[in-house]
Short mmCIF file of C-alpha atoms in Angstrom, two decimals:
data_model
loop_
_atom_site.label_atom_id
_atom_site.label_comp_id
_atom_site.label_asym_id
_atom_site.label_seq_id
_atom_site.Cartn_x
_atom_site.Cartn_y
_atom_site.Cartn_z
CA MET A 62 -53.47 84.91 140.42
CA MET A 63 -53.72 87.21 137.21
CA ARG A 64 -51.37 88.40 134.82
CA ASP A 65 -49.32 91.97 134.58
CA GLU A 66 -50.63 94.75 133.09
CA CYS A 67 -48.80 94.19 130.45
CA PRO A 68 -50.05 92.65 126.26
CA SER A 69 -49.73 89.29 126.27
CA ARG A 70 -47.01 87.88 124.05
CA ARG A 71 -49.26 87.28 121.26
CA ASP A 72 -50.53 90.34 121.52
CA PHE A 73 -46.78 91.92 121.50
CA ILE A 74 -45.60 89.66 118.72
CA GLN A 75 -48.37 90.47 116.06
CA LYS A 76 -47.66 94.32 117.15
CA CYS A 77 -43.72 93.91 116.55
CA LEU A 78 -44.48 92.20 113.33
CA ALA A 79 -47.59 94.60 111.67
CA MET A 80 -44.71 97.82 112.76
CA GLY A 81 -41.75 95.99 111.08
CA ALA A 82 -39.86 95.32 114.17
CA LEU A 83 -39.74 92.14 113.85
CA THR A 84 -39.66 89.56 110.52
CA LEU A 85 -40.72 85.88 110.87
CA ALA A 86 -37.50 83.15 108.59
CA PRO A 87 -39.43 81.74 106.26
CA GLY A 88 -41.08 77.86 107.76
CA VAL A 89 -41.68 80.14 111.13
CA SER A 90 -44.06 80.49 112.51
CA VAL A 91 -46.08 83.73 115.33
CA ALA A 92 -46.77 80.07 117.52
CA ASP A 93 -42.88 79.12 116.83
CA ALA A 94 -42.28 82.66 117.97
CA LEU A 95 -44.78 82.66 120.79
CA ALA A 96 -42.83 79.18 121.89
CA TRP A 97 -39.86 80.94 121.92
CA ALA A 98 -40.42 83.72 123.96
CA GLN A 99 -42.51 81.65 126.46
CA ALA A 100 -39.50 79.70 126.80
CA LYS A 101 -37.27 82.62 127.07
CA ARG A 102 -39.45 84.17 129.79
CA ASN A 103 -39.62 80.65 131.76
CA ALA A 104 -36.02 81.11 131.57
CA ALA A 105 -35.86 84.37 133.43
CA MET A 106 -37.25 83.11 136.43
CA SER A 107 -35.90 80.67 138.84
CA PRO A 108 -37.40 79.88 141.84
CA THR A 109 -36.65 81.03 145.05
CA PRO A 110 -33.79 79.13 146.72
CA TRP A 111 -35.38 76.90 149.58
CA ASN A 112 -34.50 77.34 153.61
CA GLU A 113 -36.24 75.74 156.60
CA LEU A 114 -39.01 76.78 158.34
CA GLY A 115 -37.23 77.24 161.54
CA PRO A 116 -39.04 76.02 164.63
CA PHE A 117 -40.45 79.40 165.79
CA TYR A 118 -43.36 79.24 163.01
CA LYS A 119 -46.56 79.87 164.10
CA ARG A 120 -50.39 80.04 162.58
CA LYS A 121 -52.53 82.31 162.23
CA ALA A 122 -49.84 86.09 162.14
CA PRO A 123 -52.58 89.00 162.19
CA ASN A 124 -52.71 90.48 158.64
CA VAL A 125 -50.78 94.23 159.78
CA ALA A 126 -47.98 95.48 157.45
CA ALA A 127 -46.90 96.96 160.76
CA LEU A 128 -44.39 94.83 162.72
CA ARG A 129 -42.98 97.57 164.24
CA ALA A 130 -44.65 99.10 167.12
CA PRO A 131 -43.53 102.82 168.40
CA GLY A 132 -40.92 102.65 170.74
CA ASP A 133 -39.97 99.52 169.31
CA LYS A 134 -35.36 99.62 169.98
CA GLY A 135 -33.65 98.69 166.53
CA LEU A 136 -32.88 100.25 163.58
CA PRO A 137 -36.48 100.65 161.42
CA LEU A 138 -36.78 98.39 158.39
CA SER A 139 -39.40 98.65 155.39
CA VAL A 140 -39.27 95.34 153.21
CA SER A 141 -40.74 95.08 150.20
CA GLY A 142 -41.40 93.01 147.10
CA ARG A 143 -43.68 90.82 144.28
CA VAL A 144 -44.86 87.55 144.40
CA PHE A 145 -44.35 85.53 140.17
CA ASP A 146 -44.24 82.21 139.26
CA VAL A 147 -41.96 80.96 136.93
CA ARG A 148 -43.30 81.80 134.06
CA GLY A 149 -43.22 85.38 135.35
CA GLN A 150 -46.66 85.54 136.33
CA VAL A 151 -48.01 87.74 138.85
CA LEU A 152 -49.37 85.53 141.69
CA GLU A 153 -51.96 88.17 143.15
CA GLY A 154 -53.76 87.35 146.70
CA ALA A 155 -50.50 84.85 147.10
CA THR A 156 -49.91 85.12 151.36
CA ILE A 157 -46.26 85.87 152.48
CA GLU A 158 -45.89 85.16 155.93
CA VAL A 159 -43.01 86.39 158.05
CA TRP A 160 -41.64 86.22 161.39
CA GLN A 161 -38.39 87.20 162.68
CA ALA A 162 -36.20 88.02 166.44
CA ASP A 163 -36.76 91.34 168.25
CA ASP A 164 -33.99 93.93 168.19
CA ASP A 165 -32.42 91.79 171.14
CA GLY A 166 -32.44 88.35 168.71
CA LEU A 167 -35.74 87.14 170.49
CA TYR A 168 -38.43 85.63 168.81
CA ASP A 169 -42.33 86.37 170.69
CA LEU A 170 -43.91 82.08 171.35
CA ASP A 171 -46.87 83.75 173.57
CA GLY A 172 -48.12 86.25 170.88
CA TYR A 173 -47.40 88.01 167.92
CA ARG A 174 -44.81 89.95 167.98
CA PHE A 175 -43.06 90.26 164.62
CA ARG A 176 -44.87 88.03 163.02
CA ALA A 177 -47.55 89.05 160.24
CA ALA A 178 -49.28 86.67 157.48
CA LEU A 179 -50.00 89.00 154.22
CA VAL A 180 -51.10 89.05 150.63
CA ALA A 181 -49.64 90.09 147.84
CA ASP A 182 -52.00 93.35 145.69
CA ARG A 183 -53.01 93.16 142.09
CA ALA A 184 -49.78 93.42 141.26
CA GLY A 185 -47.79 90.63 143.58
CA ARG A 186 -46.49 93.71 145.55
CA TYR A 187 -46.45 93.16 149.45
CA GLY A 188 -44.59 94.85 152.28
CA PHE A 189 -43.85 95.41 155.67
CA GLU A 190 -42.42 97.20 158.15
CA SER A 191 -40.31 96.27 160.78
CA ILE A 192 -36.46 96.16 162.22
CA MET A 193 -32.85 94.75 161.58
CA PRO A 194 -33.80 91.57 163.51
CA GLY A 195 -31.12 90.96 166.19
CA HIS A 196 -28.69 88.32 165.78
CA TYR A 197 -30.82 85.01 167.22
CA PRO A 198 -27.62 83.44 169.68
CA ALA A 199 -27.55 80.65 168.31
CA ARG A 200 -27.15 81.18 164.30
CA VAL A 201 -24.39 83.35 162.78
CA CYS A 202 -27.23 85.77 160.76
CA GLN A 203 -29.49 88.32 160.71
CA HIS A 204 -32.99 86.97 159.09
CA ILE A 205 -36.38 87.21 158.34
CA HIS A 206 -38.41 84.03 157.84
CA TYR A 207 -41.04 83.74 154.80
CA LEU A 208 -43.31 81.00 154.06
CA VAL A 209 -45.21 81.96 150.63
CA GLN A 210 -48.29 79.95 149.19
CA ALA A 211 -49.96 80.33 146.38
CA PRO A 212 -53.41 78.28 144.38
CA GLY A 213 -51.26 76.21 141.76
CA CYS A 214 -47.93 76.89 143.04
CA LYS A 215 -45.10 75.40 145.42
CA SER A 216 -45.06 76.57 148.74
CA LEU A 217 -41.80 78.24 149.70
CA THR A 218 -39.83 78.38 153.39
CA THR A 219 -36.83 80.73 152.57
CA GLN A 220 -35.21 83.28 154.87
CA LEU A 221 -33.63 86.61 153.87
CA TYR A 222 -30.25 87.92 155.44
CA PHE A 223 -28.91 91.06 154.05
CA ALA A 224 -25.98 92.11 152.34
CA THR A 225 -24.77 94.89 155.93
CA ASP A 226 -25.00 91.68 158.33
CA PRO A 227 -21.54 91.92 160.34
CA ALA A 228 -21.49 88.48 159.94
CA PHE A 229 -20.96 88.45 156.23
CA GLU A 230 -17.75 91.60 156.85
CA GLY A 231 -18.57 93.18 153.74
CA ASP A 232 -18.47 90.43 151.76
CA PRO A 233 -21.73 87.72 151.41
CA ALA A 234 -20.89 86.37 148.51
CA ARG A 235 -17.02 85.02 149.88
CA ASN A 236 -18.60 84.92 153.28
CA PHE A 237 -22.57 83.64 152.86
CA SER A 238 -22.17 80.15 154.10
CA LYS A 239 -20.55 81.29 157.16
CA ASP A 240 -23.74 80.52 158.76
CA PRO A 241 -24.59 76.88 157.64
CA LEU A 242 -28.14 77.06 156.78
CA VAL A 243 -27.30 80.13 154.36
CA GLN A 244 -27.10 77.64 151.41
CA SER A 245 -27.53 80.48 148.56
CA VAL A 246 -25.74 84.18 148.64
CA GLU A 247 -29.40 85.50 146.34
CA LEU A 248 -31.31 84.79 149.92
CA VAL A 249 -28.34 88.22 151.05
CA ARG A 250 -30.05 91.42 149.83
CA PRO A 251 -28.58 93.98 149.61
CA VAL A 252 -29.88 97.22 152.09
CA THR A 253 -30.85 100.76 151.13
CA MET A 254 -30.47 103.46 153.62
CA THR A 255 -33.40 105.62 153.23
CA LYS A 256 -34.03 109.39 155.45
CA ARG A 257 -37.93 109.32 156.45
CA ALA A 258 -39.27 112.23 158.25
CA ASP A 259 -36.87 112.40 160.81
CA MET A 260 -35.13 108.83 160.95
CA SER A 261 -32.79 107.27 159.22
CA VAL A 262 -34.63 103.52 157.58
CA ALA A 263 -32.90 100.76 156.15
CA ALA A 264 -35.10 99.00 153.57
CA VAL A 265 -34.79 96.50 151.53
CA THR A 266 -36.13 94.71 148.28
CA PHE A 267 -37.02 90.66 148.46
CA GLU A 268 -38.89 89.19 144.92
CA ILE A 269 -40.49 85.83 145.87
CA VAL A 270 -40.37 83.15 142.78
CA LEU A 271 -42.74 79.99 143.41
CA GLY A 272 -42.14 76.93 141.14
CA ARG A 273 -45.18 75.70 139.28
CA LEU A 274 -47.07 72.80 141.17
CA MET B 168 -42.54 75.56 186.33
CA ARG B 169 -39.00 76.90 187.26
CA GLU B 170 -36.48 79.58 188.32
CA ARG B 171 -34.51 81.71 185.76
CA ALA B 172 -32.08 82.09 188.15
CA LEU B 173 -31.37 78.25 188.28
CA ALA B 174 -30.48 77.86 185.20
CA ALA B 175 -26.49 79.47 185.62
CA VAL B 176 -26.37 76.86 188.27
CA PRO B 177 -24.66 73.78 186.17
CA ALA B 178 -26.80 70.43 186.54
CA LEU B 179 -28.79 71.17 189.41
CA LEU B 180 -30.91 68.69 190.55
CA ILE B 181 -34.64 68.74 191.72
CA VAL B 182 -36.62 66.43 192.66
CA ILE B 183 -40.26 66.56 192.80
CA GLY B 184 -42.48 63.93 195.16
CA CYS B 185 -45.84 63.50 193.48
CA GLY B 186 -49.17 63.65 196.10
CA GLY B 187 -47.32 64.36 198.89
CA GLN B 188 -45.57 60.94 198.60
CA PRO B 189 -42.02 60.36 198.87
CA PRO B 190 -39.71 59.94 195.64
CA THR B 191 -40.09 56.50 194.15
CA GLN B 192 -37.11 57.37 191.85
CA SER B 193 -33.15 57.32 192.13
CA LEU B 194 -31.77 60.64 191.40
CA PRO B 195 -29.80 61.06 188.22
CA ALA B 196 -25.94 60.24 188.82
CA GLU B 197 -22.96 60.66 186.60
CA ILE B 198 -21.96 57.57 185.61
CA ARG B 199 -18.71 58.07 183.21
CA THR B 200 -17.20 60.14 180.58
CA LEU B 201 -16.77 58.81 177.51
CA ALA B 202 -13.34 60.32 175.48
CA VAL B 203 -14.07 62.42 172.55
CA PRO B 204 -12.04 65.48 171.88
CA ALA B 205 -14.32 68.72 172.60
CA GLY B 206 -16.70 70.00 170.47
CA PRO B 207 -20.52 69.23 169.27
CA HIS B 208 -21.59 65.93 169.17
CA TRP B 209 -24.72 63.24 168.53
CA PHE B 210 -25.33 60.81 171.12
CA ARG B 211 -28.16 58.17 170.30
CA VAL B 212 -28.43 55.15 172.77
CA ALA B 213 -29.38 51.53 171.39
CA ARG B 214 -32.95 50.30 172.87
CA THR B 215 -32.67 46.64 173.36
CA VAL B 216 -28.14 46.24 173.82
CA PRO B 217 -25.70 48.42 176.35
CA VAL B 218 -24.06 49.71 173.01
CA ALA B 219 -24.40 53.75 171.75
CA ALA B 220 -23.23 55.43 169.31
CA SER B 221 -21.82 58.94 169.30
CA ALA B 222 -20.38 61.70 166.29
CA GLY B 223 -18.65 64.88 165.97
CA GLU B 224 -15.50 66.37 165.56
CA GLY B 225 -14.94 64.17 162.49
CA THR B 226 -15.26 60.91 164.47
CA LEU B 227 -18.08 58.13 164.37
CA ARG B 228 -17.79 55.55 167.30
CA ILE B 229 -19.46 53.19 168.68
CA TRP B 230 -19.47 52.45 172.61
CA SER B 231 -20.41 49.71 174.79
CA LEU B 232 -22.10 50.70 177.82
CA PRO B 233 -22.18 51.35 180.49
CA GLU B 234 -18.03 50.31 180.51
CA GLY B 235 -17.75 53.13 177.87
CA ILE B 236 -15.53 51.15 175.77
CA GLU B 237 -14.74 52.43 172.33
CA ARG B 238 -15.70 49.26 170.14
CA ARG B 239 -15.02 51.22 166.60
CA ALA B 240 -14.05 54.38 164.95
CA ILE B 241 -15.39 55.29 162.04
CA ASP B 242 -13.73 58.08 160.39
CA LEU B 243 -16.43 60.94 159.16
CA GLY B 244 -13.26 63.56 157.15
CA ASP B 245 -15.54 66.79 156.69
CA ARG B 246 -19.18 66.01 156.89
CA ILE B 247 -20.98 68.43 159.48
CA ILE B 248 -22.96 65.49 160.42
CA ASP B 249 -26.94 66.49 160.82
CA ALA B 250 -28.77 63.93 162.06
CA LEU B 251 -27.88 59.88 163.79
CA ALA B 252 -29.18 57.05 165.01
CA ILE B 253 -28.29 54.05 165.98
CA SER B 254 -30.84 50.93 165.63
CA PRO B 255 -32.68 49.11 168.31
CA ASP B 256 -30.29 46.32 168.31
CA GLY B 257 -26.96 47.72 167.45
CA ALA B 258 -26.45 46.16 164.68
CA ILE B 259 -26.77 49.10 162.23
CA VAL B 260 -25.60 53.64 162.71
CA VAL B 261 -26.88 56.09 160.40
CA ALA B 262 -25.34 59.59 159.99
CA GLY B 263 -26.58 62.36 157.57
CA ASP B 264 -24.35 65.13 156.76
CA HIS B 265 -25.42 68.82 155.29
CA SER B 266 -24.08 68.40 152.53
CA GLY B 267 -26.73 65.63 152.17
CA GLY B 268 -24.81 62.38 152.74
CA LEU B 269 -27.11 59.74 154.24
CA THR B 270 -24.70 56.79 155.64
CA ALA B 271 -25.20 53.43 157.29
CA TRP B 272 -22.69 51.63 158.72
CA ASN B 273 -22.43 47.94 160.37
CA THR B 274 -21.41 48.66 163.76
CA ALA B 275 -19.28 45.32 164.50
CA SER B 276 -17.14 44.85 161.16
CA GLY B 277 -18.08 49.27 160.39
CA ASP B 278 -18.46 47.80 156.61
CA VAL B 279 -21.30 50.74 155.00
CA LEU B 280 -24.47 48.93 154.32
CA PHE B 281 -25.72 51.64 152.16
CA ASP B 282 -24.76 55.68 151.59
CA ARG B 283 -27.27 57.55 149.55
CA ARG B 284 -27.49 61.51 148.67
CA LEU B 285 -30.80 62.98 150.06
CA ALA B 286 -32.41 66.32 148.15
CA ARG B 287 -31.14 68.18 150.97
CA TYR B 288 -29.55 67.71 154.25
CA PRO B 289 -31.52 64.97 156.88
CA GLY B 290 -32.90 67.15 160.01
CA LEU B 291 -33.89 63.32 161.80
CA LEU B 292 -33.64 59.22 161.16
CA ASP B 293 -35.01 57.27 163.19
CA PHE B 294 -35.51 53.44 163.68
CA SER B 295 -38.29 51.69 164.03
CA PRO B 296 -38.45 49.78 167.47
CA ASP B 297 -38.10 46.46 166.02
CA GLY B 298 -35.45 48.09 163.41
CA SER B 299 -36.83 46.96 160.56
CA LYS B 300 -37.71 50.54 159.54
CA LEU B 301 -35.90 53.57 159.60
CA ALA B 302 -37.67 57.55 158.63
CA VAL B 303 -35.18 59.62 156.73
CA VAL B 304 -36.03 63.42 157.14
CA VAL B 305 -35.61 65.22 154.74
CA GLN B 306 -35.40 69.19 155.78
CA GLY B 307 -38.05 70.55 153.90
CA ASP B 308 -39.08 66.83 151.45
CA PRO B 309 -41.60 64.22 152.38
CA VAL B 310 -40.31 62.05 155.05
CA GLN B 311 -38.78 58.20 153.29
CA ILE B 312 -39.57 55.38 154.75
CA VAL B 313 -37.12 52.84 153.99
CA ALA B 314 -35.94 49.40 155.19
CA ARG B 315 -32.40 48.11 157.05
CA ASP B 316 -30.72 47.80 153.84
CA GLY B 317 -31.92 51.35 152.60
CA SER B 318 -34.18 50.22 149.79
CA PRO B 319 -37.43 52.63 149.74
CA ILE B 320 -40.73 51.40 151.96
CA THR B 321 -42.69 54.48 151.12
CA THR B 322 -42.66 58.21 151.56
CA LEU B 323 -45.49 59.88 153.39
CA GLY B 324 -47.02 63.02 151.73
CA ALA B 325 -45.50 66.68 151.37
CA ALA B 326 -46.12 69.20 154.77
CA VAL B 327 -45.72 72.62 154.02
CA GLY B 328 -42.86 73.35 156.39
CA GLY B 329 -41.43 70.13 156.50
CA THR B 330 -41.51 67.54 159.42
CA TRP B 331 -40.26 68.76 162.90
CA ALA B 332 -40.39 65.71 164.74
CA ILE B 333 -40.95 61.26 163.94
CA ALA B 334 -41.79 58.75 166.25
CA PHE B 335 -43.17 54.52 165.02
CA SER B 336 -45.60 53.14 167.05
CA ARG B 337 -44.42 50.71 169.10
CA ASP B 338 -45.35 47.48 166.60
CA GLY B 339 -43.94 49.91 163.58
CA ALA B 340 -46.64 50.07 161.93
CA ARG B 341 -47.67 53.50 162.27
CA VAL B 342 -45.08 56.57 162.02
CA ALA B 343 -46.24 60.15 163.92
CA THR B 344 -45.04 63.43 162.54
CA GLY B 345 -44.87 66.81 163.85
CA ASP B 346 -45.11 68.96 160.96
CA GLY B 347 -44.09 73.10 159.89
CA ASP B 348 -47.31 73.55 159.00
CA GLY B 349 -48.51 72.99 163.04
CA ARG B 350 -50.28 69.72 162.24
CA VAL B 351 -49.45 66.15 164.21
CA ARG B 352 -49.95 63.13 161.56
CA VAL B 353 -50.12 59.03 161.87
CA HIS B 354 -49.39 58.08 158.92
CA ASP B 355 -49.38 53.91 158.26
CA ALA B 356 -45.26 53.77 157.87
CA ARG B 357 -45.81 51.03 155.30
CA THR B 358 -48.10 52.87 153.06
CA GLY B 359 -48.07 56.40 154.26
CA GLU B 360 -51.39 56.42 153.99
CA LEU B 361 -53.17 59.64 156.41
CA ILE B 362 -54.25 57.72 158.97
CA ALA B 363 -55.20 60.58 161.95
CA GLU B 364 -54.75 64.54 161.46
CA ASN B 365 -54.56 67.00 164.71
CA ARG B 366 -54.45 70.43 163.68
CA ASP B 367 -55.15 72.41 167.37
CA LEU B 368 -51.47 73.46 167.99
CA LEU B 369 -50.53 77.43 166.73
CA MET B 370 -46.33 76.36 166.08
CA VAL B 371 -44.46 73.60 165.09
CA PRO B 372 -44.61 69.85 166.95
CA LEU B 373 -40.91 70.12 167.75
CA ALA B 374 -41.55 66.90 169.89
CA VAL B 375 -43.87 63.32 169.14
CA ALA B 376 -44.13 59.95 170.53
CA PHE B 377 -46.36 57.47 170.94
CA THR B 378 -48.20 56.00 174.33
CA ALA B 379 -46.66 51.87 175.07
CA ASP B 380 -50.14 51.08 173.55
CA GLY B 381 -50.36 53.01 170.33
CA THR B 382 -53.68 54.63 171.37
CA SER B 383 -52.27 57.95 171.72
CA VAL B 384 -49.59 60.86 170.08
CA ILE B 385 -47.74 62.62 172.49
CA ALA B 386 -46.63 66.31 170.89
CA GLY B 387 -44.79 68.98 172.38
CA SER B 388 -44.32 72.32 170.38
CA GLY B 389 -43.77 75.75 170.86
CA ASP B 390 -47.01 76.46 172.50
CA LYS B 391 -45.61 75.02 175.71
CA VAL B 392 -48.31 72.35 176.26
CA LEU B 393 -47.74 68.90 176.32
CA THR B 394 -51.13 67.19 174.22
CA PHE B 395 -52.30 64.06 174.14
CA ILE B 396 -53.65 63.35 170.76
CA ASP B 397 -56.33 60.39 169.97
CA ALA B 398 -53.70 58.06 167.31
CA THR B 399 -57.16 57.23 165.80
CA THR B 400 -59.00 60.20 165.21
CA GLY B 401 -56.68 63.17 165.65
CA ARG B 402 -58.96 64.66 168.63
CA THR B 403 -56.85 66.10 171.46
CA ILE B 404 -57.55 64.00 174.56
CA ARG B 405 -55.87 66.54 176.91
CA GLN B 406 -53.30 69.12 177.87
CA LEU B 407 -51.08 69.13 180.77
CA ASP B 408 -49.93 71.98 182.38
CA ARG B 409 -48.46 75.14 180.67
CA ALA B 410 -44.66 74.69 180.57
CA ALA B 411 -41.74 77.59 180.76
CA GLN B 412 -40.05 76.82 177.57
CA PRO B 413 -41.21 74.73 174.04
CA VAL B 414 -40.64 71.24 174.69
CA TRP B 415 -37.70 69.56 172.13
CA PHE B 416 -37.76 65.89 172.72
CA ILE B 417 -40.32 63.20 174.16
CA ASP B 418 -39.09 59.52 174.49
CA VAL B 419 -41.84 57.04 176.91
CA SER B 420 -39.93 54.87 179.65
CA PRO B 421 -40.25 51.18 178.38
CA ASP B 422 -42.88 49.79 180.67
CA GLY B 423 -44.66 52.83 179.08
CA ARG B 424 -45.80 54.58 182.47
CA SER B 425 -43.01 57.30 182.67
CA MET B 426 -41.97 59.96 180.02
CA ALA B 427 -38.85 61.67 179.36
CA THR B 428 -39.34 65.34 178.54
CA MET B 429 -35.94 67.87 177.04
CA PHE B 430 -36.81 71.47 176.66
CA MET B 431 -36.25 73.62 174.46
CA LYS B 432 -34.70 77.12 175.75
CA ALA B 433 -36.02 79.36 173.33
CA GLU B 434 -33.49 82.46 173.79
CA ASN B 435 -30.86 80.31 172.64
CA MET B 436 -31.55 76.39 171.38
CA LEU B 437 -27.95 75.96 172.42
CA ASP B 438 -28.18 76.49 176.16
CA PRO B 439 -29.40 73.71 178.26
CA GLU B 440 -32.50 73.16 179.80
CA HIS B 441 -34.31 71.22 181.88
CA VAL B 442 -35.05 67.09 181.67
CA LEU B 443 -38.13 66.31 183.42
CA VAL B 444 -39.34 62.43 183.58
CA THR B 445 -42.96 62.31 184.51
CA ASP B 446 -45.68 60.40 184.98
CA ILE B 447 -48.29 60.17 182.18
CA GLU B 448 -51.05 59.19 184.49
CA SER B 449 -51.08 61.75 186.70
CA GLY B 450 -48.58 64.04 185.06
CA ALA B 451 -46.40 64.59 187.95
CA THR B 452 -42.69 65.59 187.85
CA ARG B 453 -41.20 62.42 188.63
CA VAL B 454 -37.39 63.78 187.50
CA ASP B 455 -36.61 67.18 186.83
CA TRP B 456 -32.57 68.00 186.05
CA LEU B 457 -30.85 70.67 184.86
CA PRO B 458 -28.01 69.47 182.57
CA ALA B 459 -24.59 71.49 182.50
CA ALA B 460 -24.62 71.55 178.49
CA TYR B 461 -26.92 71.06 176.08
CA PRO B 462 -27.21 67.12 175.83
CA ALA B 463 -25.93 65.15 172.74
CA GLY B 464 -28.72 62.91 173.51
CA GLY B 465 -29.80 60.12 174.45
CA GLY B 466 -32.75 57.63 175.56
CA TRP B 467 -34.20 55.17 177.69
CA THR B 468 -33.24 51.34 177.47
CA MET B 469 -35.31 48.61 177.70
CA ASP B 470 -34.12 47.27 181.53
CA GLY B 471 -35.49 50.97 181.61
CA ARG B 472 -32.93 53.64 181.93
CA LEU B 473 -33.16 56.48 181.20
CA THR B 474 -29.33 57.29 180.12
CA MET B 475 -27.76 61.37 178.13
CA ALA B 476 -24.77 62.25 177.96
CA VAL B 477 -23.62 65.68 178.04
CA PRO B 478 -20.78 67.60 176.51
CA ALA B 479 -17.74 68.92 178.20
CA ARG B 480 -14.52 69.86 178.16
CA ASP B 481 -13.02 65.97 178.58
CA GLY B 482 -15.88 64.20 176.83
CA LEU B 483 -19.11 62.98 176.54
CA ARG B 484 -20.16 63.07 180.30
CA LEU B 485 -22.38 60.32 180.81
CA TRP B 486 -25.84 60.63 183.34
CA ARG B 487 -28.17 57.97 184.38
CA VAL B 488 -31.00 60.17 184.82
CA HIS B 489 -33.39 57.35 185.94
#
């Protein structure tokens, strides 16, 4: 686990004081300012909402970012994000396990198709190339399952949903609960269509915030 | 294990002899229809008395079996039920709903015995065979073991991904869990202490059951195998032949000789899959039954019968599977 590549809050406050950008009122110490900054940062990040694991999680998925194989049906999908803790520290080395249905809404139970166990890099970044999951018949929404773990943090099971899902009828804020398992609209992420080489790719950013133990 | 094409045939029945011997068990038979509105329902049978509970379409109902007489109806309002359990003596019924409510009623009087809020919605509720303890599995949270009156007894250690299957030993002293991290764990049901752990499964154990003598735990999962685990050491003892689908439900008969297993159609878990009655010792299949719809629930009773309820347009159809 490492801090983000930016000056420490103490350095930053000292610099602001030195340059006159910050003036402390009488009776307010640098420590007070630091505590304020810390509290502000803590308040800024709340843990990513929980969502249930689902029955199809499988251990020992491969560490591969390319879940999409040549010839796979479905809209190509690129998912990326960073992993933080609630204090805003990036979590290098966090493990991000993802699994999803294929374009037909089927999970691979016998192998590891559309399953991966990724590791966050120095900046907490992760990413994978897949396809937009099909609709599993017993669920309302398209989704990708996540299990995220990092030392010193609470493990998180959650699911990523897509604002373009027809189930939301164009208004996820109003319609997210049509799937009773979607308990927070925060998990419904906007989709950006991009052009790569000769194909259209849906791109989604999904930042993860883990609670501290 | 079975032909895919058979899934389209309603209530198809196959009885398979063991080792060339003719089948010794009776054929599954539809015995009654419980009059409930069409829609999703839960159904649970009391282990030691001829009483059952159903919940769905806004009403909790208590039934006398096998006549199918409705003894009591309790209005659930708009609560969406996620889990249902009835005590082995039929005296208490407990329901958990999607907003995290957990309520227990006296089945004779209809009085509320306790009413609690959980952190999240419950995934499973299960009474110990003596009825003294209730396991409350809250999705993504540690399992709570409570007394009949709802007072806390212990909380099991948190498992990554939560708990997906639970069962007490016959003496109620231990509880086995199938956990999201793929492990089967055996705990002391009074202290919560971990007794044994099995890490051999790759996928989530979706069903667990103790053998009658309490020496083993039978676990089923998306690995599509039934695994027998030593309840003291956690070691895998044996595995039955690989099945076509994940195992979703296991219940051991009162005499300990047979087990009922219900499979999950992984392609669509709301579709029906086969229910088997298997000889535990030999692994031979005694009954292979494909219900017309995904069963609302059921189980063994002390008279040695396996009863399951299957939703239909005109109500819940009761089947004597064994």
